[in-house]
Coordinates of C-alpha atoms and ligand atoms in Angstrom, one line a residue:
X557 CA 109.4 83.5 140.8
X558 CA 108.3 85.9 143.6
X559 CA 104.7 86.2 144.8
X560 CA 102.8 89.1 143.2
X561 CA 100.4 91.0 145.4
X562 CA 99.9 93.9 143.0
X563 CA 98.6 91.9 140.1
X564 CA 95.6 93.3 138.3
X565 CA 93.0 90.8 139.4
X566 CA 90.3 92.2 137.1
X567 CA 92.5 91.4 134.2
X568 CA 93.2 87.9 135.4
X569 CA 89.4 87.4 135.7
X570 CA 88.7 88.6 132.2
X571 CA 91.6 86.4 130.8
X572 CA 90.1 83.4 132.5
X573 CA 86.6 84.1 131.3
X574 CA 87.8 84.8 127.7
X575 CA 88.6 81.1 127.4
X576 CA 85.1 79.9 128.2
X577 CA 82.1 79.6 125.8
X578 CA 79.8 82.7 126.3
X579 CA 77.2 81.0 128.4
X580 CA 79.8 79.4 130.7
X581 CA 81.6 82.7 131.0
X582 CA 78.4 84.5 132.0
X583 CA 77.8 81.9 134.7
X584 CA 81.4 81.9 136.0
X585 CA 81.5 85.7 136.0
X586 CA 78.9 85.7 138.8
X587 CA 81.0 83.3 140.8
X588 CA 84.3 85.2 140.6
X589 CA 84.5 88.4 142.6
X590 CA 87.3 90.9 142.5
X591 CA 88.0 93.0 145.6
X592 CA 84.8 92.0 147.4
X593 CA 85.7 93.9 150.6
X594 CA 83.3 96.1 152.4
X595 CA 80.8 95.6 155.2
X596 CA 77.1 96.2 155.5
X597 CA 75.1 97.1 152.5
X598 CA 78.1 97.1 150.2
X599 CA 78.5 93.3 150.3
X600 CA 78.3 92.1 146.8
X601 CA 76.2 89.1 145.7
X602 CA 77.9 86.0 144.6
X603 CA 76.7 83.1 142.5
X604 CA 76.9 80.0 144.7
X605 CA 75.3 76.6 145.3
X606 CA 74.7 76.2 141.5
X607 CA 75.4 73.3 139.2
X608 CA 78.9 72.9 138.0
X609 CA 79.1 73.1 134.2
X610 CA 79.8 69.5 132.9
X611 CA 83.4 69.3 131.6
X612 CA 84.8 71.7 134.1
X613 CA 87.2 70.0 136.6
X614 CA 85.6 70.9 140.0
X615 CA 86.8 70.3 143.5
X616 CA 83.3 69.2 144.5
X617 CA 82.1 65.9 145.8
X618 CA 78.6 64.3 145.9
X619 CA 75.6 64.2 148.1
X620 CA 76.5 60.7 149.4
X621 CA 79.9 62.1 150.5
X622 CA 78.2 64.9 152.4
X623 CA 75.8 62.6 154.2
X624 CA 77.7 59.3 154.8
X625 CA 81.3 60.6 154.9
X626 CA 80.9 64.0 156.4
X627 CA 78.0 64.0 158.9
X628 CA 77.8 60.3 159.8
X629 CA 81.4 59.4 159.2
X630 CA 82.8 60.3 162.7
X631 CA 80.1 58.5 164.7
X632 CA 81.7 55.2 166.0
X633 CA 78.9 53.1 167.3
X634 CA 76.6 52.9 164.3
X635 CA 77.0 50.3 161.5
X636 CA 76.8 52.4 158.3
X637 CA 75.8 50.2 155.4
X638 CA 76.3 51.6 151.9
X639 CA 73.6 50.3 149.6
X640 CA 75.3 50.5 146.2
X641 CA 78.2 49.2 144.2
X642 CA 81.3 48.4 146.2
X643 CA 83.3 51.4 144.7
X644 CA 81.0 53.9 146.4
X645 CA 81.6 52.3 149.8
X646 CA 85.3 51.9 149.2
X647 CA 85.6 55.5 148.3
X648 CA 84.3 56.5 151.7
X649 CA 86.5 54.1 153.7
X650 CA 88.6 56.1 156.1
X651 CA 89.4 58.8 153.6
X652 CA 88.3 61.6 155.9
X653 CA 90.6 62.0 158.9
X654 CA 87.9 62.0 161.5
X655 CA 89.5 60.5 164.6
X656 CA 87.7 58.8 167.5
X657 CA 88.4 57.8 171.1
X658 CA 86.1 55.1 172.3
X659 CA 85.2 55.4 176.0
X660 CA 86.7 51.9 176.7
X661 CA 88.5 49.1 175.0
X662 CA 85.2 47.2 174.7
X663 CA 83.1 50.1 173.5
X664 CA 81.9 49.5 169.9
X665 CA 83.9 51.3 167.1
X666 CA 82.8 50.4 163.6
X667 CA 84.6 53.3 161.9
X668 CA 87.5 51.1 160.7
X669 CA 85.1 48.8 158.8
X670 CA 83.6 49.2 155.4
X671 CA 80.1 47.8 155.0
X672 CA 78.3 47.5 151.6
X673 CA 75.7 45.5 149.8
X674 CA 78.1 45.3 146.8
X675 CA 75.3 45.6 144.3
X676 CA 75.8 43.8 141.0
X677 CA 74.3 44.2 137.5
X678 CA 71.7 41.6 138.5
X679 CA 70.5 43.8 141.4
X680 CA 70.3 46.8 139.2
X681 CA 68.0 44.9 136.9
X682 CA 65.9 43.0 139.5
X683 CA 66.2 45.3 142.5
X684 CA 68.4 45.2 145.5
X685 CA 66.0 45.2 148.5
X686 CA 66.5 41.5 149.3
X687 CA 70.2 42.0 149.3
X688 CA 69.9 45.0 151.6
X689 CA 67.8 43.0 154.0
X690 CA 70.4 40.3 154.0
X691 CA 73.2 42.7 154.6
X692 CA 71.4 44.2 157.6
X693 CA 70.8 40.8 159.0
X694 CA 74.4 39.8 158.5
X695 CA 75.8 43.0 160.1
X696 CA 73.4 42.4 163.1
X697 CA 74.5 38.7 163.5
X698 CA 78.2 39.5 163.4
X699 CA 78.3 42.8 165.4
X700 CA 75.1 43.1 167.4
X701 CA 75.0 46.9 167.0
X702 CA 72.3 49.0 168.6
X703 CA 72.0 51.2 165.5
X704 CA 72.3 50.5 161.8
X705 CA 71.9 53.1 159.1
X706 CA 71.7 52.7 155.3
X707 CA 73.0 55.0 152.6
X708 CA 71.8 54.9 149.0
X709 CA 74.2 55.7 146.2
X710 CA 73.3 56.8 142.7
X711 CA 72.0 53.5 141.1
X712 CA 69.6 52.9 144.0
X713 CA 67.8 56.1 143.3
X714 CA 67.7 55.2 139.6
X715 CA 66.1 51.8 140.1
X716 CA 63.9 52.9 143.0
X717 CA 64.7 50.5 145.8
X718 CA 62.7 51.5 148.8
X719 CA 65.4 51.4 151.5
X720 CA 63.1 53.1 154.1
X721 CA 60.6 50.3 154.1
X722 CA 63.4 47.7 154.3
X723 CA 64.8 49.6 157.3
X724 CA 61.4 49.8 159.0
X725 CA 60.8 46.1 158.5
X726 CA 64.3 45.1 159.9
X727 CA 63.9 47.5 162.8
X728 CA 60.7 45.7 163.7
X729 CA 62.3 42.3 163.2
X730 CA 65.6 42.9 165.1
X731 CA 64.4 45.4 167.7
X732 CA 67.2 47.9 167.2
X733 CA 67.2 51.3 165.7
X734 CA 67.5 51.1 161.9
X735 CA 67.0 54.0 159.5
X736 CA 68.0 55.0 156.0
X737 CA 69.3 58.0 154.1
X738 CA 68.2 58.6 150.5
X739 CA 71.5 60.4 149.7
X740 CA 72.1 59.3 146.2
X741 CA 75.2 61.1 144.9
X742 CA 73.5 63.0 142.1
X743 CA 71.0 64.8 144.5
X744 CA 71.6 68.5 144.7
X745 CA 74.8 70.1 143.3
X746 CA 77.4 69.1 145.8
X747 CA 78.0 67.5 149.2
X748 CA 75.8 70.2 150.7
X749 CA 72.5 68.4 149.9
X750 CA 73.9 65.4 151.8
X751 CA 74.5 67.4 154.9
X752 CA 70.8 68.5 154.9
X753 CA 69.6 64.9 154.4
X754 CA 71.8 63.6 157.2
X755 CA 70.7 66.4 159.6
X756 CA 67.1 65.6 159.0
X757 CA 67.6 61.8 159.4
X758 CA 69.5 62.1 162.7
X759 CA 67.0 64.6 164.1
X760 CA 64.1 62.5 163.2
X761 CA 65.5 59.1 164.2
X762 CA 67.9 59.7 167.1
X763 CA 67.7 63.1 168.8
X764 CA 65.4 63.0 171.8
X765 CA 65.4 59.2 172.3
X766 CA 67.2 59.3 175.6
X767 CA 67.7 61.6 178.6
X768 CA 70.1 59.6 180.8
X769 CA 73.2 61.8 180.4
X770 CA 72.9 64.0 183.5
X771 CA 74.9 66.4 185.4
X772 CA 77.0 69.5 184.5
X773 CA 76.0 73.0 185.1
X774 CA 76.7 74.5 181.7
X775 CA 75.5 71.9 179.2
X776 CA 76.2 72.5 175.5
X777 CA 76.3 70.7 172.2
X778 CA 79.1 71.5 169.8
X779 CA 77.7 71.4 166.2
X780 CA 79.8 71.3 163.1
X781 CA 83.0 70.0 164.5
X782 CA 84.2 66.7 163.0
X783 CA 87.4 65.9 164.8
X784 CA 89.6 66.0 161.8
X785 CA 93.2 65.5 162.9
X786 CA 92.0 65.4 166.5
X787 CA 90.5 69.0 166.6
X788 CA 87.6 67.9 168.8
X789 CA 90.0 66.4 171.3
X790 CA 91.6 69.8 171.8
X791 CA 88.3 71.6 172.0
X792 CA 87.0 68.9 174.5
X793 CA 90.1 69.6 176.6
X794 CA 89.5 73.4 176.7
X795 CA 85.8 73.1 177.4
X796 CA 86.5 70.7 180.2
X797 CA 89.0 73.0 181.8
X798 CA 86.4 75.8 181.6
X799 CA 83.8 73.6 183.4
X800 CA 81.5 73.5 180.4
X801 CA 79.9 70.1 179.9
X802 CA 79.8 68.8 176.3
X803 CA 76.7 66.7 175.9
X804 CA 77.3 65.8 172.3
X805 CA 79.3 66.9 169.3
X806 CA 77.8 66.7 165.8
X807 CA 79.6 64.7 165.0
X808 CA 83.3 64.6 165.9
X809 CA 84.3 61.8 168.3
X810 CA 80.5 61.1 168.8
X811 CA 78.2 58.3 169.7
X812 CA 74.5 57.7 169.0
X813 CA 73.9 57.9 172.8
X814 CA 75.2 61.5 172.7
X815 CA 72.9 62.5 169.8
X816 CA 70.0 60.8 171.6
X817 CA 70.6 63.0 174.7
X818 CA 71.5 66.2 172.9
X819 CA 68.1 67.8 173.3
X820 CA 68.8 68.0 177.1
X821 CA 71.6 70.5 176.7
X822 CA 71.1 74.2 177.4
X823 CA 72.8 75.7 174.3
X824 CA 73.9 74.7 170.9
X825 CA 77.2 76.3 169.7
X826 CA 77.7 76.1 165.9
X827 CA 81.1 76.0 164.4
X828 CA 80.6 74.9 160.7
X829 CA 77.6 76.8 159.8
X830 CA 77.3 75.2 156.3
X831 CA 76.9 71.6 157.3
X832 CA 74.9 71.6 160.5
X833 CA 72.9 74.8 161.1
X834 CA 69.8 72.8 160.0
X835 CA 70.2 70.8 163.2
X836 CA 70.5 73.9 165.4
X837 CA 67.4 75.4 163.8
X838 CA 65.3 72.2 164.2
X839 CA 66.4 71.9 167.9
X840 CA 65.5 75.5 168.5
X841 CA 62.1 75.0 167.0
X842 CA 61.2 71.7 168.6
X843 CA 63.0 71.9 172.0
X844 CA 63.4 75.6 172.5
X845 CA 67.2 75.3 172.6
X846 CA 69.0 78.5 171.5
X847 CA 72.1 78.5 169.4
X848 CA 75.0 80.8 168.8
X849 CA 77.8 80.8 166.3
X850 CA 81.4 80.2 167.5
X851 CA 84.7 79.4 165.9
X852 CA 87.6 77.5 167.5
X853 CA 90.1 78.1 164.6
X854 CA 92.6 80.7 165.7
X855 CA 93.8 81.6 169.2
X856 CA 91.9 84.9 169.3
X857 CA 88.8 83.3 167.8
X858 CA 89.0 80.5 170.4
X859 CA 89.2 83.0 173.3
X860 CA 86.4 85.0 171.9
X861 CA 84.2 82.0 171.4
X862 CA 84.7 80.8 175.0
X863 CA 83.8 84.3 176.2
X864 CA 80.7 84.2 174.1
X865 CA 79.6 80.9 175.7
X866 CA 80.2 82.3 179.2
X867 CA 78.3 85.5 178.2
X868 CA 75.3 83.5 177.2
X869 CA 75.2 81.7 180.6
X870 CA 75.5 85.0 182.5
X871 CA 77.3 83.3 185.4
X872 CA 80.1 85.0 187.3
X873 CA 81.9 81.8 188.3
X874 CA 81.9 80.5 184.7
X875 CA 83.1 83.9 183.4
X876 CA 86.0 83.8 185.9
X877 CA 86.9 80.3 185.0
X878 CA 86.9 81.0 181.3
X879 CA 89.2 84.0 181.9
X880 CA 91.5 81.9 184.0
X881 CA 91.8 79.3 181.2
X882 CA 92.4 82.0 178.5
X883 CA 95.0 83.6 180.7
X884 CA 96.8 80.3 181.2
X885 CA 96.5 79.1 177.6
X886 CA 97.3 82.3 175.6
X887 CA 100.9 83.1 176.7
X888 CA 102.6 80.0 175.0
X889 CA 100.4 80.6 171.9
X890 CA 101.4 84.2 171.7
X891 CA 105.0 83.3 172.1
X892 CA 104.8 80.8 169.2
X893 CA 103.0 83.4 167.2
X894 CA 105.7 85.9 167.8
X895 CA 108.4 83.4 166.8
X896 CA 106.5 82.6 163.6
X897 CA 105.4 86.0 162.6
X898 CA 108.8 87.5 161.3
X899 CA 109.2 84.4 159.1
X900 CA 105.6 84.6 157.7
X901 CA 104.6 88.3 157.7
X902 CA 103.6 89.7 154.4
X903 CA 103.4 86.3 152.7
X904 CA 100.3 85.4 150.6
X905 CA 97.9 82.6 151.1
X906 CA 95.0 81.1 149.0
X907 CA 92.3 79.0 150.5
X908 CA 89.8 76.9 148.6
X909 CA 88.0 74.5 150.8
X910 CA 84.5 73.1 151.5
X911 CA 82.0 75.4 153.1
X912 CA 83.5 77.1 156.1
X913 CA 87.3 76.5 156.4
X914 CA 88.2 78.9 153.6
X915 CA 86.8 81.6 156.0
X916 CA 87.8 80.2 159.4
X917 CA 91.4 79.5 158.6
X918 CA 92.0 83.1 157.6
X919 CA 92.1 83.8 161.4
X920 CA 95.3 81.8 161.7
X921 CA 96.8 83.4 158.6
X922 CA 95.9 86.8 160.1
X923 CA 97.7 85.9 163.3
X924 CA 100.8 85.1 161.2
X925 CA 100.5 88.5 159.4
X926 CA 99.8 86.8 156.1
X927 CA 97.3 88.1 153.5
X928 CA 94.7 85.9 152.0
X929 CA 94.8 86.8 148.4
X930 CA 92.1 84.5 147.2
X931 CA 89.5 82.3 148.9
X932 CA 86.4 80.4 148.1
X933 CA 84.1 77.5 149.0
X934 CA 83.5 74.3 147.1
X935 CA 79.8 74.3 148.0
X936 CA 79.1 77.2 150.3
X937 CA 75.7 79.0 149.9
X938 CA 75.3 82.7 149.6
X939 CA 74.9 83.1 153.3
X940 CA 78.3 81.5 154.0
X941 CA 79.8 84.1 151.7
X942 CA 77.8 87.2 152.3
X943 CA 77.0 86.5 156.0
X944 CA 73.7 86.5 157.6
X945 CA 72.5 88.5 160.5
X946 CA 72.4 86.5 163.7
X947 CA 70.8 88.1 166.6
X948 CA 72.3 87.2 170.0
X949 CA 70.4 84.5 171.9
X950 CA 68.8 85.2 175.3
X951 CA 69.2 82.7 178.1
X952 CA 66.4 80.2 178.5
X953 CA 65.7 78.6 181.8
X954 CA 66.3 74.9 181.1
X955 CA 63.7 73.9 183.7
X956 CA 61.0 75.9 182.1
X957 CA 61.9 74.5 178.8
X958 CA 59.8 71.5 177.9
X959 CA 62.4 69.2 176.5
X960 CA 59.8 66.7 175.4
X961 CA 58.5 68.9 172.8
X962 CA 58.2 72.7 172.9
X963 CA 55.4 74.4 171.3
X964 CA 56.8 77.7 170.3
X965 CA 53.4 79.0 169.4
X966 CA 51.9 78.3 172.9
X967 CA 53.9 80.9 174.8
X968 CA 56.1 82.8 172.4
X969 CA 57.5 85.2 175.0
X970 CA 58.6 82.6 177.4
X971 CA 60.3 80.6 174.7
X972 CA 61.7 83.3 172.5
X973 CA 65.3 82.6 171.9
X974 CA 66.6 85.7 170.1
X975 CA 66.7 89.3 171.1
X976 CA 64.7 91.6 168.8
X977 CA 66.4 94.6 167.3
X978 CA 64.4 96.9 169.7
X979 CA 65.7 95.0 172.7
X980 CA 69.2 95.2 171.4
X981 CA 69.2 99.0 171.0
X982 CA 67.4 99.3 174.4
X983 CA 70.2 97.4 176.2
X984 CA 72.9 99.3 174.2
X985 CA 74.0 95.9 173.1
X986 CA 73.5 96.9 169.5
X987 CA 75.6 94.2 168.3
X988 CA 74.5 92.1 165.4
X989 CA 76.7 89.4 164.1
X990 CA 77.5 89.6 160.5
X991 CA 79.4 86.5 159.8
X992 CA 80.6 85.6 156.3
X993 CA 83.7 85.2 154.1
X994 CA 83.2 88.3 151.9
X995 CA 83.0 90.9 154.6
X996 CA 86.4 89.7 156.0
X997 CA 88.3 89.9 152.7
X998 CA 90.9 92.6 152.1
X999 CA 91.1 95.0 149.1
X1000 CA 92.6 93.5 145.9
X1001 CA 91.6 89.9 146.6
X1002 CA 89.6 87.2 144.9
X1003 CA 86.5 85.4 146.1
X1004 CA 85.8 82.4 143.8
X1005 CA 83.0 79.9 144.2
X1006 CA 83.5 76.3 143.0
X1007 CA 86.9 77.1 141.5
X1008 CA 88.1 74.8 138.7
X1009 CA 91.4 73.3 138.0
X1010 CA 92.0 75.6 135.1
X1011 CA 91.2 78.7 137.2
X1012 CA 93.5 77.4 139.9
X1013 CA 96.4 77.1 137.6
X1014 CA 95.8 80.6 136.0
X1015 CA 95.6 82.3 139.4
X1016 CA 98.7 80.5 140.7
X1017 CA 100.6 81.6 137.6
X1018 CA 99.5 85.2 138.0
X1019 CA 99.9 85.6 141.8
X1020 CA 102.3 82.9 142.8
X1021 CA 101.1 82.6 146.4
X1022 CA 103.4 81.5 149.2
X1023 CA 101.0 78.7 150.3
X1024 CA 97.9 77.2 148.7
X1025 CA 95.3 75.4 150.8
X1026 CA 92.8 72.9 149.3
X1027 CA 92.3 69.1 149.1
X1028 CA 93.9 66.0 147.9
X1029 CA 92.7 66.3 144.3
X1030 CA 94.4 69.7 144.0
X1031 CA 97.5 68.9 145.9
X1032 CA 99.9 67.6 143.3
X1033 CA 99.1 70.0 140.5
X1034 CA 99.7 72.9 142.9
X1035 CA 103.0 71.4 144.1
X1036 CA 104.1 70.9 140.5
X1037 CA 103.8 74.6 140.0
X1038 CA 106.4 75.2 142.7
X1039 CA 103.9 76.3 145.4
X1040 CA 103.7 74.6 148.8
X1041 CA 100.4 73.1 149.3
X1042 CA 98.6 72.5 152.7
X1043 CA 95.6 70.3 152.8
X1044 CA 93.0 72.0 155.0
X1045 CA 90.6 69.0 154.8
X1046 CA 92.8 66.2 156.1
X1047 CA 95.7 68.4 157.4
X1048 CA 98.1 66.2 155.5
X1049 CA 98.4 63.8 158.5
X1050 CA 99.1 66.8 160.8
X1051 CA 96.9 68.6 163.3
X1052 CA 95.1 69.3 165.5
X1053 CA 94.8 72.9 164.3
X1054 CA 91.8 74.0 166.4
X1055 CA 92.0 75.6 169.8
X1056 CA 95.1 76.9 171.5
X1057 CA 97.5 73.9 171.0
X1058 CA 96.2 73.6 167.4
X1059 CA 97.1 77.2 166.6
X1060 CA 100.7 76.5 167.7
X1061 CA 100.8 73.5 165.5
X1062 CA 99.6 75.5 162.6
X1063 CA 102.0 78.4 163.0
X1064 CA 104.9 75.9 163.0
X1065 CA 103.6 74.1 160.0
X1066 CA 103.1 77.2 157.9
X1067 CA 106.5 78.6 158.9
X1068 CA 108.1 75.4 157.9
X1069 CA 106.3 75.2 154.6
X1070 CA 106.7 78.9 153.5
X1071 CA 110.3 79.0 154.4
X1072 CA 111.5 75.9 152.7
X1073 CA 113.8 76.4 149.7
X1074 CA 112.8 73.2 147.9
X1075 CA 109.9 74.9 146.1
X1076 CA 112.1 77.4 144.3
X1077 CA 113.7 74.4 142.5
X1078 CA 110.4 73.3 141.0
X1079 CA 109.6 74.7 137.7
X1080 CA 105.9 75.0 136.8
X1081 CA 104.9 73.2 133.6
X1082 CA 104.4 76.6 131.8
X1083 CA 107.9 77.7 132.9
X1084 CA 109.8 74.6 131.7
X1085 CA 107.9 73.6 128.6
X1086 CA 107.8 76.4 125.9
X1087 CA 105.4 74.3 123.8
X1088 CA 102.9 74.3 126.7
X1089 CA 103.3 78.0 127.2
X1090 CA 102.6 78.5 123.5
X1091 CA 99.5 76.3 123.7
X1092 CA 98.3 78.3 126.7
X1093 CA 98.9 81.5 124.9
X1094 CA 97.1 80.3 121.8
X1095 CA 94.2 79.3 124.1
Ligands
CFM194 FE1 82.0 72.0 157.4 FE2 83.8 70.3 157.6 FE3 83.9 72.4 155.9 FE4 82.1 70.4 155.4 FE5 83.8 68.9 154.0 FE6 85.5 68.7 156.1 FE7 85.6 70.8 154.5 MO1 86.3 68.4 153.7 S1 81.7 69.8 157.4 S2 81.9 72.5 155.3 S3 81.7 68.9 153.9 S4 84.1 72.3 158.0 S5 84.8 67.2 154.8 S6 85.2 68.7 158.2 S7 87.2 69.6 155.3 S8 85.0 69.9 152.6 S9 85.6 73.0 154.7
HCA195 C1 84.4 65.0 150.9 C2 85.4 64.8 152.1 C3 86.5 65.8 152.0 C4 87.4 65.5 150.8 C5 88.8 66.1 151.0 C6 89.7 66.3 149.8 C7 87.3 65.6 153.3 O1 84.0 66.1 150.6 O2 84.0 64.0 150.5 O3 89.3 66.5 148.7 O4 90.9 66.3 150.1 O5 87.5 66.6 154.0 O6 87.8 64.6 153.6 O7 86.1 67.1 151.9

């Protein structure tokens, strides 16, 4: 079956909703938007960051996944102990493809290990604090790490173990940095709560502990880049070529030492707004460090982001160097784009991923001339969808910035980080960023929050996209319906897809997938099984 771009999406929506109980339908109606295009005041509201109705098969994960797996997962020199049943820890063992490159052969890298207290029934009844203490001691005796962190999973919250007092006690006893995260899986409605807990914990316990990473003229932190499939390596390469010093990345290819020094940078650049803007805002408030939003997914977006960083520093030599790098990097990317485009142009994509990629990856599909027919986040908040106004930052003299602790109140003018609206219009720089998924959608498209398996199948049936992007739980049902499926979480063992080289990899991958004939031989369950079709029709 051919893809169908002219399908009546409002009808598809009402068909989907008609199968739900009234209350569920009312809730889902707010989370499914048809043709949400339009900028400025016409941006529609979306229901987001709300509880999934029990019984619906969601793509979402839990708070613990967001804290331990996502934010702390890519940091190699911390022993992450999961306090909970072994299954919780095993779940998070190398399932996210965050790569790492230790500085030397002897530098610590605990990422390949899986540490857990392995709580048993007996610990649930009598408490697990002793066991946690023992686990910390054992990890210390075997590995001698400089940092240990502890993550609570659901049962710990239910029985009330005080992991923080255990951490404090062991920190005192062992003389190393030990801290805990109360990131029980059930907290919040998705991974998102875990991001927030992780940000707060790193900020409180690590950021600002050290200031020995020196040197570099243009010092930045890259926030919200997790080195999936080696993305951070490509971005590191580009920044290095531009002469921009990366003090720390939160948290792709990272170390605790980098976090500890991150407050000494001049600027925070934020890539995944969903998971890490908390950190940018806390650093702005406490250390007076401005932040800007960037995106290294897509060749044009990468070039634009580099220019935005250079613009912030207002330095001619940096600007020249950035332009040199762009001029050198773009031609081979453009060539690859031009080769891929005739094979991809006009095809349809659907993207349902986490909290920022369903938006960022549309850049790459645009470059291929493909239309994103439907997109949505698992756990994005309204600002990720609708966008929020971000005023450009003004340069702050790093020397006048008190990196110990800035009191914003003391001298608001000196430490003001963002231009006011009056200043913007005075400079003619009346540019306000309005960044969000909905403003970028084309007419006759869907935006769907927390899409379910049932909705996924119905939309595939109606539209038959040329490629569907999501995660491992969705992969095989999508392929069984005869649609090529690209994982945008793990990249299916491919990547990197960020930066210039990443764009070329992505063009090739999507060209290969959308031009393969094998998918036309697969019959969807509803195509080959009349009984199933009848069951569906009967609802
Ligand atoms: Fe940010 Fe991420 Fe994402 Fe995310 Fe994630 Fe991820 Fe994702 Mo999976 S931090 S919101 S919680 S970009 S793990 S690297 S791929 S769902 S879209
Ligand atoms: C997570 C991590 C995840 C899962 C990906 C997937 C990732 O949310 O726990 O479902 O394929 O990127 O690894 O988002």
